[in-house]
Amino acid sequence: MQVVVKTPPIKIEGDIPQDLLTFVKTRYPHAMVEEDDDEAYVEIAETEWYKNIVKDRTPQKTLRLFRYRDNLTQAALAKKLGIPAQHVSGMETGHRTISPRMARKLGEIFKTKYQNFL
């Protein structure tokens, strides 16, 4: 016994080259091709999402983010900085401020601008 099964539609999104679209239209004439004319780009710094991210960014959160990114424990970072691990913990929780000199050391270790930690 044969059963007729309808093939589910395939949806492809993104910037598809024009020659590929032409090929699909000629090879599969029954295919529906929807082109989006919305070419308006938005500057990311003007979006609410970005403004919320920047508003919540603090030197403490930045330090923790970079430490996690590089897979370092507080003790390992403290060893690289030549300070006790409690100082790193204090800087991450906000109980200890990050001095400009410490920010420069952190910038060198994480290979980023020291201003991120001020």
XYZ file of N, CA and C in Angstrom:
354
model
N 0.842 -1.166 0.000
C 0.000 0.000 0.000
C 0.891 1.234 0.000
N 0.534 2.220 -0.801
C 1.299 3.456 -0.871
C 0.544 4.565 -0.150
N 1.326 5.396 0.500
C 0.752 6.527 1.215
C 1.390 7.790 0.671
N 0.565 8.765 0.351
C 1.075 10.042 -0.128
C 1.341 10.918 1.088
N 2.556 11.355 1.202
C 2.949 12.187 2.334
C 3.399 13.534 1.804
N 2.890 14.584 2.398
C 3.275 15.927 1.986
C 4.608 16.282 2.639
N 5.531 16.778 1.834
C 6.834 17.180 2.340
C 6.689 18.491 3.109
N 7.211 18.543 4.314
C 7.114 19.800 5.061
C 7.936 20.887 4.369
N 7.501 22.129 4.477
C 8.237 23.212 3.820
C 9.614 23.414 4.447
N 10.535 23.832 3.627
C 11.890 24.119 4.084
C 12.036 25.629 4.125
N 12.481 26.129 5.248
C 12.623 27.572 5.406
C 14.102 27.904 5.565
N 14.598 28.758 4.686
C 15.995 29.188 4.740
C 15.986 30.698 4.896
N 16.684 31.186 5.913
C 16.727 32.623 6.168
C 18.157 33.120 6.133
N 18.304 34.394 5.882
C 19.623 35.012 5.903
C 19.911 35.721 4.605
N 21.128 36.180 4.462
C 21.562 36.835 3.229
C 21.917 35.760 2.216
N 21.008 35.518 1.303
C 21.195 34.481 0.293
C 21.638 35.154 -0.998
N 22.736 34.716 -1.594
C 23.227 35.334 -2.832
C 22.181 35.256 -3.948
N 22.161 36.286 -4.777
C 21.176 36.386 -5.849
C 21.275 35.218 -6.825
N 22.488 34.758 -7.152
C 22.618 33.642 -8.096
C 22.024 32.353 -7.526
N 22.095 32.171 -6.218
C 21.481 31.004 -5.598
C 19.956 31.105 -5.652
N 19.424 32.294 -5.419
C 17.979 32.491 -5.524
C 17.489 32.219 -6.938
N 18.237 32.678 -7.926
C 17.874 32.443 -9.322
C 17.867 30.953 -9.622
N 18.862 30.248 -9.140
C 18.931 28.799 -9.341
C 17.719 28.100 -8.729
N 17.379 28.460 -7.503
C 16.245 27.825 -6.825
C 14.951 28.100 -7.584
N 14.774 29.337 -8.049
C 13.549 29.694 -8.779
C 13.429 28.930 -10.095
N 14.543 28.722 -10.806
C 14.484 28.006 -12.084
C 14.395 26.497 -11.874
N 15.099 25.974 -10.911
C 15.116 24.525 -10.681
C 13.823 24.043 -10.039
N 13.275 24.860 -9.162
C 12.046 24.503 -8.450
C 11.015 25.609 -8.657
N 10.317 25.600 -9.794
C 9.382 26.686 -10.104
C 8.224 26.781 -9.113
N 7.895 25.698 -8.438
C 6.795 25.723 -7.478
C 7.232 26.285 -6.115
N 8.517 26.479 -5.941
C 9.024 26.973 -4.659
C 8.596 28.416 -4.444
N 8.243 28.706 -3.199
C 7.877 30.077 -2.845
C 9.110 30.757 -2.258
N 9.494 31.838 -2.879
C 10.645 32.591 -2.399
C 10.138 33.942 -1.925
N 10.297 34.188 -0.647
C 9.888 35.465 -0.075
C 11.139 36.286 0.174
N 11.168 37.445 -0.427
C 12.323 38.321 -0.242
C 11.941 39.440 0.703
N 12.804 39.689 1.636
C 12.577 40.736 2.625
C 13.223 42.016 2.131
N 12.423 43.051 2.032
C 12.941 44.335 1.557
C 13.438 45.209 2.702
N 13.394 44.695 3.900
C 13.807 45.478 5.059
C 15.327 45.505 5.147
N 15.913 46.489 4.559
C 17.371 46.624 4.561
C 17.826 47.677 5.561
N 16.929 48.081 6.440
C 17.270 49.114 7.416
C 18.131 48.509 8.521
N 19.303 49.051 8.696
C 20.193 48.600 9.757
C 20.120 49.587 10.910
N 20.238 49.070 12.093
C 20.159 49.897 13.282
C 21.524 49.891 13.948
N 21.978 51.052 14.340
C 23.235 51.153 15.079
C 23.027 50.493 16.438
N 23.891 49.547 16.770
C 23.686 48.761 17.993
C 23.697 49.634 19.239
N 24.493 50.687 19.238
C 24.581 51.552 20.413
C 23.278 52.306 20.662
N 22.384 52.331 19.681
C 21.115 53.040 19.832
C 19.983 52.131 20.300
N 20.223 50.843 20.422
C 19.162 49.918 20.811
C 18.988 49.887 22.325
N 17.778 49.583 22.759
C 17.494 49.473 24.192
C 18.301 48.343 24.825
N 18.459 47.246 24.080
C 19.217 46.103 24.581
C 20.635 46.529 24.960
N 21.306 47.250 24.064
C 22.683 47.677 24.308
C 22.745 48.659 25.478
N 21.794 49.573 25.529
C 21.782 50.559 26.612
C 21.620 49.877 27.966
N 20.801 48.831 28.028
C 20.634 48.087 29.282
C 21.902 47.337 29.661
N 22.580 46.773 28.674
C 23.825 46.047 28.940
C 24.881 47.004 29.489
N 25.037 48.151 28.848
C 26.052 49.124 29.264
C 25.723 49.685 30.641
N 24.439 49.916 30.892
C 24.022 50.470 32.180
C 24.377 49.521 33.325
N 24.253 48.222 33.091
C 24.512 47.238 34.136
C 25.976 46.824 34.236
N 26.820 47.314 33.322
C 28.225 46.894 33.328
C 28.999 47.669 34.394
N 29.701 46.928 35.225
C 30.527 47.534 36.266
C 31.927 46.939 36.161
N 32.933 47.597 36.743
C 34.282 47.021 36.733
C 34.325 45.645 37.396
N 33.515 45.462 38.442
C 33.493 44.174 39.133
C 32.974 43.066 38.216
N 31.867 43.346 37.518
C 31.303 42.352 36.601
C 32.252 42.093 35.437
N 32.932 43.150 34.990
C 33.880 42.993 33.891
C 35.038 42.095 34.303
N 35.553 42.301 35.510
C 36.647 41.460 36.011
C 36.218 39.995 36.063
N 35.045 39.742 36.615
C 34.556 38.364 36.714
C 34.351 37.758 35.323
N 33.818 38.546 34.406
C 33.584 38.063 33.043
C 34.891 37.649 32.371
N 35.905 38.511 32.464
C 37.198 38.187 31.850
C 37.851 36.987 32.534
N 37.700 36.881 33.844
C 38.278 35.748 34.572
C 37.621 34.440 34.143
N 36.291 34.456 34.015
C 35.583 33.257 33.539
C 35.955 32.935 32.103
N 36.068 33.980 31.281
C 36.408 33.773 29.869
C 37.738 33.042 29.727
N 38.715 33.427 30.562
C 40.042 32.815 30.494
C 40.161 31.580 31.384
N 39.039 31.169 31.978
C 38.996 29.960 32.796
C 40.011 30.013 33.938
N 40.035 31.146 34.630
C 40.944 31.331 35.759
C 40.163 31.311 37.064
N 40.725 30.705 38.066
C 40.149 30.802 39.403
C 40.632 32.113 40.016
N 39.999 32.498 41.110
C 40.457 33.707 41.796
C 41.890 33.521 42.279
N 42.211 32.331 42.739
C 43.568 32.058 43.225
C 44.586 32.145 42.092
N 44.228 31.616 40.919
C 45.156 31.656 39.785
C 45.381 33.092 39.319
N 44.314 33.886 39.280
C 44.465 35.289 38.889
C 45.285 36.039 39.930
N 45.031 35.763 41.201
C 45.786 36.418 42.270
C 47.271 36.109 42.155
N 47.605 34.879 41.808
C 49.009 34.494 41.646
C 49.652 35.281 40.510
N 48.922 35.444 39.399
C 49.461 36.222 38.275
C 49.651 37.688 38.654
N 48.740 38.193 39.494
C 48.822 39.594 39.907
C 49.804 39.806 41.056
N 50.142 38.736 41.759
C 51.038 38.850 42.911
C 50.344 39.405 44.135
N 49.074 39.081 44.297
C 48.294 39.555 45.442
C 47.557 38.366 46.055
N 47.041 38.519 47.285
C 46.253 37.435 47.885
C 44.930 37.219 47.134
N 44.433 35.997 47.171
C 43.174 35.667 46.493
C 42.003 36.454 47.082
N 42.090 36.800 48.361
C 41.020 37.569 48.994
C 40.866 38.941 48.339
N 41.963 39.495 47.833
C 41.883 40.795 47.169
C 41.100 40.683 45.865
N 41.311 39.601 45.132
C 40.563 39.397 43.884
C 39.084 39.240 44.209
N 38.785 38.473 45.253
C 37.396 38.296 45.673
C 36.780 39.641 46.048
N 37.531 40.447 46.771
C 37.045 41.767 47.165
C 36.799 42.679 45.977
N 37.670 42.602 44.968
C 37.476 43.425 43.768
C 36.238 42.978 42.997
N 35.974 41.681 42.968
C 34.812 41.171 42.235
C 33.499 41.480 42.943
N 33.524 41.523 44.259
C 32.292 41.798 45.002
C 32.068 43.289 45.226
N 33.087 44.101 44.962
C 32.946 45.538 45.133
C 33.386 46.038 46.493
N 33.876 45.150 47.344
C 34.364 45.568 48.659
C 35.739 46.217 48.560
N 36.430 45.974 47.474
C 37.761 46.527 47.261
C 37.758 47.202 45.896
N 38.207 48.442 45.838
C 38.221 49.157 44.560
C 39.389 48.680 43.696
N 39.216 48.856 42.397
C 40.276 48.512 41.451
C 41.028 49.802 41.140
N 42.269 49.866 41.572
C 43.076 51.069 41.365
C 43.522 51.152 39.905
N 43.924 52.343 39.454
C 44.429 52.460 38.078
C 45.627 51.541 37.816
N 46.494 51.391 38.809
C 47.657 50.504 38.642
C 47.199 49.050 38.480
N 46.221 48.627 39.298
C 45.690 47.265 39.200
C 44.947 47.083 37.878
N 44.244 48.110 37.435
C 43.528 48.031 36.155
C 44.509 47.804 35.009
N 45.667 48.463 35.073
C 46.684 48.261 34.028
C 47.203 46.818 34.041
N 47.432 46.276 35.235
C 47.886 44.882 35.331
C 46.829 43.934 34.766
N 45.567 44.191 35.119
C 44.479 43.351 34.618
C 44.369 43.454 33.100
N 44.533 44.662 32.580
C 44.497 44.854 31.135
C 45.585 44.067 30.425
N 46.779 44.028 31.019
C 47.880 43.255 30.424
C 47.598 41.758 30.479
N 47.090 41.291 31.602
C 46.815 39.856 31.756
C 45.721 39.401 30.797
N 44.648 40.197 30.701
C 43.511 39.802 29.866
C 43.604 40.331 28.434
N 44.703 41.039 28.126
C 44.936 41.571 26.777
C 43.756 42.419 26.299
N 43.423 43.405 27.120
C 42.338 44.322 26.807
C 42.696 45.702 27.334
N 41.846 46.672 27.068
C 42.090 48.030 27.551
C 41.907 48.073 29.067
N 42.801 48.768 29.731
C 42.704 48.839 31.187
C 41.476 49.635 31.626
N 40.953 50.492 30.739
C 39.780 51.304 31.080
C 38.550 50.442 31.363
N 38.549 49.206 30.877
C 37.418 48.309 31.148
C 37.255 48.028 32.635
N 38.328 48.185 33.402
C 38.293 47.830 34.814
C 38.183 49.050 35.727
N 37.984 50.214 35.155
C 37.853 51.433 35.967
C 36.423 51.918 36.010
